Amino acid sequence: MPHRTTRTHTVGPRGRGAHRAVADALRAAQPGDTVVVAPGRYQESLELDRRVVLVAEQGPGTVVLAAPPGGAPVLRVLGPDCLLRGLDLEGADPGDPAVTVTPGAGLVLDHCTVTGGRIEVRGPEGAEPGDFREGEEGTSAVLLRDCRLTGARHAALRLSGGARVRVESTTVADVDGVGAVLAGTARLDVTGLRLESTTGSGIRLRGRSRLRMTESRLTSPGRAGLLLEDTAHALVTTTRIETPGTAGLHLGGDSHADLTDTRVLRPAASALVLQDAARLTADGCTVTAPGANGLLATGTARARLTDCRLEDCGFSAVHLADRAEAAFTDCRVRRGAEHGFHVAGSAVLGLTDSTVGEIALTGVAVTDEARATVTGCRIDTVHTGVAVASPAGSRIDRSTVVGAARAGLEISSGGRAVLTGNRVTGSGAAGLLLDSGSEATVEGGSVEGGTGSGVVVWTGARPVISGLRIDGTGRNGVYFAEGAGGLLTSCDLVGTRLPAVHLAAGAAPRLRRCRVLDCPAAFGGDGSAAPVLEQCDVDGAPLAFVGALHPPAAPALPGIPAVPAVPLPTGAGAPGPPAAAPAELPTAEPEEEHLDDLLAELATLVGLDRVKHDVHSMVKLMQAVRLREEAGLPAPPLSRHLVFAGNPGTGKTTVARLYGRLLKALGLLRRGHLVEVDRSALVGEYVGHTGPRTAAAFNRALGGVLFIDEAYSLVPESGGHDFGLEAVATLVKLMEDHRDDVVVIAAGYPADMARFIGSNPGLSSRFTRTLLFEDYSAADLVAIVEHQAREHRYELTGPARLRLLRHFETLPRGAGFGNGRSARQTFQEMTERQAQRMAEAVTPTPDQLSTLEPADLPAPALG
């Protein structure tokens, strides 16, 4: 058969082309022909049932093909190998298809736009999805290249059946729904996708669908960046998921995702969520600033992460519950508001060659029936390094804990663990804390430095410890509480500040081949203890216990209070902090502060005249109450809880901190410290999470002040159910239960605080006094800048001071005005501008380096 010559058909309005309508040209075209469309708007519903090329004569943006009213798509593709280039396709209804591709048909959209409707691709039913393989280019029935899909409702791209679609360098934006939906056995292969602003998830996979995505960015999806259900599979490489409304990646059912070099940034909820039997592998990925967990795994989910980073998590960086399992290798967890790893239920954690640091609570917390294996890791700057409260049996091997505020390694009541070859340095209360009812085996390793004891063995505990070196601890080498025992073999106790071994009443440990070197004494404590010594020595001489213990070389410190198991939340969906704060081991008492000194410090605060007067009045009232109590007279009713009403930056936190210290000096609070929280620290995202989370924050404030910033955010403006109301109810009960041991200060905008107080009858009866923090005057702001300058050894010239006053007098005081914060920001900008000015000077003098001139003020001030 002779080869047919392909033809070109033209379309144009007003006789410019052979055809007035595109549909006419398509009917005239034979397979392989080209239809060229002149600029204009064509309202037609087109069918492509043969292989044709449809192009805009003058390129993208010049031809609009719009669907007529009535619901028909602008384009229906019925045949194979159709190509559209440079056309704008406009649907009639955003909720309907603008383009449909039927099973067996094929389409290429090149430099096209689709608005006001979705692209719907239906593939043959029953087709097997297959798997993406490394290096596979893949085939597709539909190809979108350099296209833009906008303005759809429900979905911008929908694949069903065995559809095969490839997307290259394409943007999907402003979708009232999901960016792309895959169902059945559909496959989507994506490179260079830019997905922006969807109200639903970015991409949703159901059934046995498959996604391969690389070098893409999903920005601000309203819900999850990627949502996988059923047995769907996603292979994601070199991709960013930014500010999703819920999770970055949410896996459910038996779905599976493989991530490589992918970043999840600032998700509103947890970054990676695994439920049911989902599986995740991640290599070289980063999670930054999630509102909740970095990784949350429940059910029987499985996760394996290698060379990944989880940073700035709002809840625990990793929370494993139910029977979930996760393995982390060469990973880094930094800066978190709760635990680094919280392993609950019957979950299993493997943590190898990883680092955990700057964590508010525990580096690795193992509770319920969970177990963990921690190998070759470094944990630093945490409250507790590793806390094991589970009897399932955990192992901590060849790991280092540095600078734990409480304990380096803690085995709580009921906990069982083997600790091998670990190094603990600089712990605040204890290197190893072995609680009553714990079962611990310690083999080798060291405890070095720190302000507390090397090992604390609590009442009834019987650890087996061998080959451990304890060196230079701030208190005892080993502290045995009443009735404690255990076996210490071949241990060295070197250079402790207090006696090497403290023995409380009834303690009966066995020490075998242990050495005491350079300690003030071998033993201290109670003479009724009954240790058993076998081949031990002190400074090279045989060590014997004669019943009368050597007094400590330093003044005796308070006895260590009972240390209960660290209570941590249990069950799935409870990744928050402990229900109660861990009991504190003894630390050095802060220096006593005198009331007159604190009042003088209050007087030095800039501005706040009304607040300072109110605080003085309350101090006098509390002094009178104290005198009546000491005289045996009944105290008048007195609520110490306060409302601080004021705009941001008006010194509310500073005064709250000073208020706690004043109450401590008056003897009305034990510690007087400040614990500052906001809604995110009190309210959880799961049922049953808010109560324990609120109680944990409250208990951290016992003996001091709980400062709730933006307290009104706990109460929704529109009413209705909100977990914030549960936090309020919990606070009211705790305030009643601990009425004499905590002060609560609720702070926020003046106009909103009445709503907070009125949300619960218990609040209005407890918050009976409001302190109003007025905005700083321009002169006050100048004084704040001058105070900052003096602290940093700068000095303002007279002209600079006058210009600064004018600057603050003219500074807009809208929503962005920060009062004292604005003053501090102004000072910082002045020092930066001065530094740039000095960099241009040849040899600036010391006076020049410390002087702030008018030229250093922010630019608007110079106008």
PDB file of N, CA, C and O in Angstrom, residues 5 67 77 108 112 125-126 139 177 185 201 207 244 257 345 368 490 507 544 586 615 633 642 681 698 729 781 790-791:
ATOM      1  N   THR A   5       0.383  10.733   2.165  1.00  0.00           N
ATOM      2  CA  THR A   5       0.971  11.995   2.579  1.00  0.00           C
ATOM      3  C   THR A   5       0.056  12.661   3.588  1.00  0.00           C
ATOM      4  O   THR A   5      -1.151  12.823   3.337  1.00  0.00           O
ATOM      5  N   ALA A  67     -15.270  24.542  26.749  1.00  0.00           N
ATOM      6  CA  ALA A  67     -16.420  23.640  26.666  1.00  0.00           C
ATOM      7  C   ALA A  67     -17.708  24.454  26.690  1.00  0.00           C
ATOM      8  O   ALA A  67     -17.823  25.422  27.446  1.00  0.00           O
ATOM      9  N   VAL A  77     -10.873  12.042  24.328  1.00  0.00           N
ATOM     10  CA  VAL A  77      -9.872  11.353  23.521  1.00  0.00           C
ATOM     11  C   VAL A  77     -10.281   9.892  23.417  1.00  0.00           C
ATOM     12  O   VAL A  77     -10.340   9.176  24.426  1.00  0.00           O
ATOM     13  N   VAL A 108      -0.955  13.280  24.256  1.00  0.00           N
ATOM     14  CA  VAL A 108       0.163  14.083  24.724  1.00  0.00           C
ATOM     15  C   VAL A 108      -0.306  15.529  24.779  1.00  0.00           C
ATOM     16  O   VAL A 108      -0.777  16.072  23.763  1.00  0.00           O
ATOM     17  N   CYS A 112       0.415  23.030  27.379  1.00  0.00           N
ATOM     18  CA  CYS A 112      -1.007  23.343  27.416  1.00  0.00           C
ATOM     19  C   CYS A 112      -1.427  23.723  28.834  1.00  0.00           C
ATOM     20  O   CYS A 112      -0.741  23.406  29.808  1.00  0.00           O
ATOM     21  N   GLU A 125      -9.732  -2.042  32.703  1.00  0.00           N
ATOM     22  CA  GLU A 125      -9.903  -2.709  33.987  1.00  0.00           C
ATOM     23  C   GLU A 125      -9.157  -4.036  33.988  1.00  0.00           C
ATOM     24  O   GLU A 125      -9.000  -4.682  32.961  1.00  0.00           O
ATOM     25  N   GLY A 126      -8.671  -4.420  35.158  1.00  0.00           N
ATOM     26  CA  GLY A 126      -8.013  -5.708  35.303  1.00  0.00           C
ATOM     27  C   GLY A 126      -6.548  -5.699  34.972  1.00  0.00           C
ATOM     28  O   GLY A 126      -5.867  -6.727  35.117  1.00  0.00           O
ATOM     29  N   THR A 139       6.187   3.507  30.220  1.00  0.00           N
ATOM     30  CA  THR A 139       5.348   3.909  29.104  1.00  0.00           C
ATOM     31  C   THR A 139       4.095   4.532  29.667  1.00  0.00           C
ATOM     32  O   THR A 139       3.710   4.275  30.795  1.00  0.00           O
ATOM     33  N   GLY A 177      -9.777  20.682  46.271  1.00  0.00           N
ATOM     34  CA  GLY A 177      -9.823  19.239  46.436  1.00  0.00           C
ATOM     35  C   GLY A 177      -8.409  18.689  46.390  1.00  0.00           C
ATOM     36  O   GLY A 177      -7.463  19.318  46.870  1.00  0.00           O
ATOM     37  N   THR A 185      -5.565   0.156  39.333  1.00  0.00           N
ATOM     38  CA  THR A 185      -4.159  -0.191  39.121  1.00  0.00           C
ATOM     39  C   THR A 185      -3.433   0.904  38.341  1.00  0.00           C
ATOM     40  O   THR A 185      -2.482   0.637  37.613  1.00  0.00           O
ATOM     41  N   SER A 201      -5.594  16.698  49.950  1.00  0.00           N
ATOM     42  CA  SER A 201      -4.234  16.178  49.883  1.00  0.00           C
ATOM     43  C   SER A 201      -3.603  16.516  48.535  1.00  0.00           C
ATOM     44  O   SER A 201      -4.301  16.790  47.549  1.00  0.00           O
ATOM     45  N   GLY A 207      -6.471   1.758  46.115  1.00  0.00           N
ATOM     46  CA  GLY A 207      -6.409   0.477  45.409  1.00  0.00           C
ATOM     47  C   GLY A 207      -4.988  -0.025  45.295  1.00  0.00           C
ATOM     48  O   GLY A 207      -4.216   0.010  46.252  1.00  0.00           O
ATOM     49  N   PRO A 244       2.281  21.173  54.517  1.00  0.00           N
ATOM     50  CA  PRO A 244       0.983  20.525  54.332  1.00  0.00           C
ATOM     51  C   PRO A 244       0.075  20.807  55.527  1.00  0.00           C
ATOM     52  O   PRO A 244       0.533  21.040  56.645  1.00  0.00           O
ATOM     53  N   ALA A 257       5.692   3.001  50.899  1.00  0.00           N
ATOM     54  CA  ALA A 257       6.370   4.144  50.277  1.00  0.00           C
ATOM     55  C   ALA A 257       7.863   4.020  50.449  1.00  0.00           C
ATOM     56  O   ALA A 257       8.343   3.604  51.516  1.00  0.00           O
ATOM     57  N   GLY A 345       3.127   0.845  73.863  1.00  0.00           N
ATOM     58  CA  GLY A 345       2.400  -0.358  73.468  1.00  0.00           C
ATOM     59  C   GLY A 345       3.336  -1.543  73.434  1.00  0.00           C
ATOM     60  O   GLY A 345       4.083  -1.793  74.385  1.00  0.00           O
ATOM     61  N   ASP A 368       5.238   0.786  78.582  1.00  0.00           N
ATOM     62  CA  ASP A 368       4.280  -0.297  78.374  1.00  0.00           C
ATOM     63  C   ASP A 368       5.006  -1.632  78.189  1.00  0.00           C
ATOM     64  O   ASP A 368       5.823  -2.017  79.014  1.00  0.00           O
ATOM     65  N   SER A 490      34.250  -5.965  89.863  1.00  0.00           N
ATOM     66  CA  SER A 490      35.345  -5.349  89.100  1.00  0.00           C
ATOM     67  C   SER A 490      34.992  -3.933  88.652  1.00  0.00           C
ATOM     68  O   SER A 490      35.247  -3.538  87.507  1.00  0.00           O
ATOM     69  N   ALA A 507      20.673  -1.230 103.492  1.00  0.00           N
ATOM     70  CA  ALA A 507      21.269  -1.559 102.191  1.00  0.00           C
ATOM     71  C   ALA A 507      22.236  -2.725 102.346  1.00  0.00           C
ATOM     72  O   ALA A 507      22.999  -2.791 103.305  1.00  0.00           O
ATOM     73  N   ALA A 544      37.619  -2.756 104.040  1.00  0.00           N
ATOM     74  CA  ALA A 544      36.799  -3.472 105.019  1.00  0.00           C
ATOM     75  C   ALA A 544      35.678  -2.566 105.479  1.00  0.00           C
ATOM     76  O   ALA A 544      35.808  -1.338 105.504  1.00  0.00           O
ATOM     77  N   PRO A 586      17.878  15.147  93.968  1.00  0.00           N
ATOM     78  CA  PRO A 586      18.318  16.378  94.607  1.00  0.00           C
ATOM     79  C   PRO A 586      19.319  17.137  93.753  1.00  0.00           C
ATOM     80  O   PRO A 586      20.186  16.563  93.118  1.00  0.00           O
ATOM     81  N   VAL A 615       1.466  44.927  91.546  1.00  0.00           N
ATOM     82  CA  VAL A 615       2.289  43.874  92.148  1.00  0.00           C
ATOM     83  C   VAL A 615       2.705  44.273  93.564  1.00  0.00           C
ATOM     84  O   VAL A 615       2.672  43.453  94.497  1.00  0.00           O
ATOM     85  N   LEU A 633      -3.915  33.145 113.165  1.00  0.00           N
ATOM     86  CA  LEU A 633      -5.200  33.682 112.737  1.00  0.00           C
ATOM     87  C   LEU A 633      -5.561  33.123 111.367  1.00  0.00           C
ATOM     88  O   LEU A 633      -4.689  32.836 110.554  1.00  0.00           O
ATOM     89  N   LEU A 642      -3.563  34.902  88.295  1.00  0.00           N
ATOM     90  CA  LEU A 642      -3.706  36.209  87.674  1.00  0.00           C
ATOM     91  C   LEU A 642      -3.998  36.092  86.185  1.00  0.00           C
ATOM     92  O   LEU A 642      -3.634  35.103  85.531  1.00  0.00           O
ATOM     93  N   ALA A 681       1.373  23.321  73.632  1.00  0.00           N
ATOM     94  CA  ALA A 681       1.954  22.511  74.700  1.00  0.00           C
ATOM     95  C   ALA A 681       0.898  21.829  75.547  1.00  0.00           C
ATOM     96  O   ALA A 681       1.214  20.921  76.316  1.00  0.00           O
ATOM     97  N   PHE A 698       1.437  21.148  83.676  1.00  0.00           N
ATOM     98  CA  PHE A 698       1.069  21.650  85.001  1.00  0.00           C
ATOM     99  C   PHE A 698       2.025  21.113  86.066  1.00  0.00           C
ATOM    100  O   PHE A 698       2.495  21.849  86.940  1.00  0.00           O
ATOM    101  N   ALA A 729     -10.673  22.340  81.254  1.00  0.00           N
ATOM    102  CA  ALA A 729     -11.271  21.554  82.337  1.00  0.00           C
ATOM    103  C   ALA A 729     -10.201  20.850  83.169  1.00  0.00           C
ATOM    104  O   ALA A 729     -10.296  20.778  84.405  1.00  0.00           O
ATOM    105  N   LEU A 781      10.215  52.896  74.789  1.00  0.00           N
ATOM    106  CA  LEU A 781      10.936  52.091  73.803  1.00  0.00           C
ATOM    107  C   LEU A 781      12.374  52.585  73.655  1.00  0.00           C
ATOM    108  O   LEU A 781      13.302  51.783  73.488  1.00  0.00           O
ATOM    109  N   ARG A 790      23.464  49.416  76.773  1.00  0.00           N
ATOM    110  CA  ARG A 790      24.372  49.329  77.919  1.00  0.00           C
ATOM    111  C   ARG A 790      24.812  47.894  78.160  1.00  0.00           C
ATOM    112  O   ARG A 790      25.980  47.633  78.476  1.00  0.00           O
ATOM    113  N   GLU A 791      23.891  46.951  78.028  1.00  0.00           N
ATOM    114  CA  GLU A 791      24.247  45.542  78.241  1.00  0.00           C
ATOM    115  C   GLU A 791      25.301  45.074  77.254  1.00  0.00           C
ATOM    116  O   GLU A 791      26.101  44.194  77.575  1.00  0.00           O
TER     117      GLU A 791
END
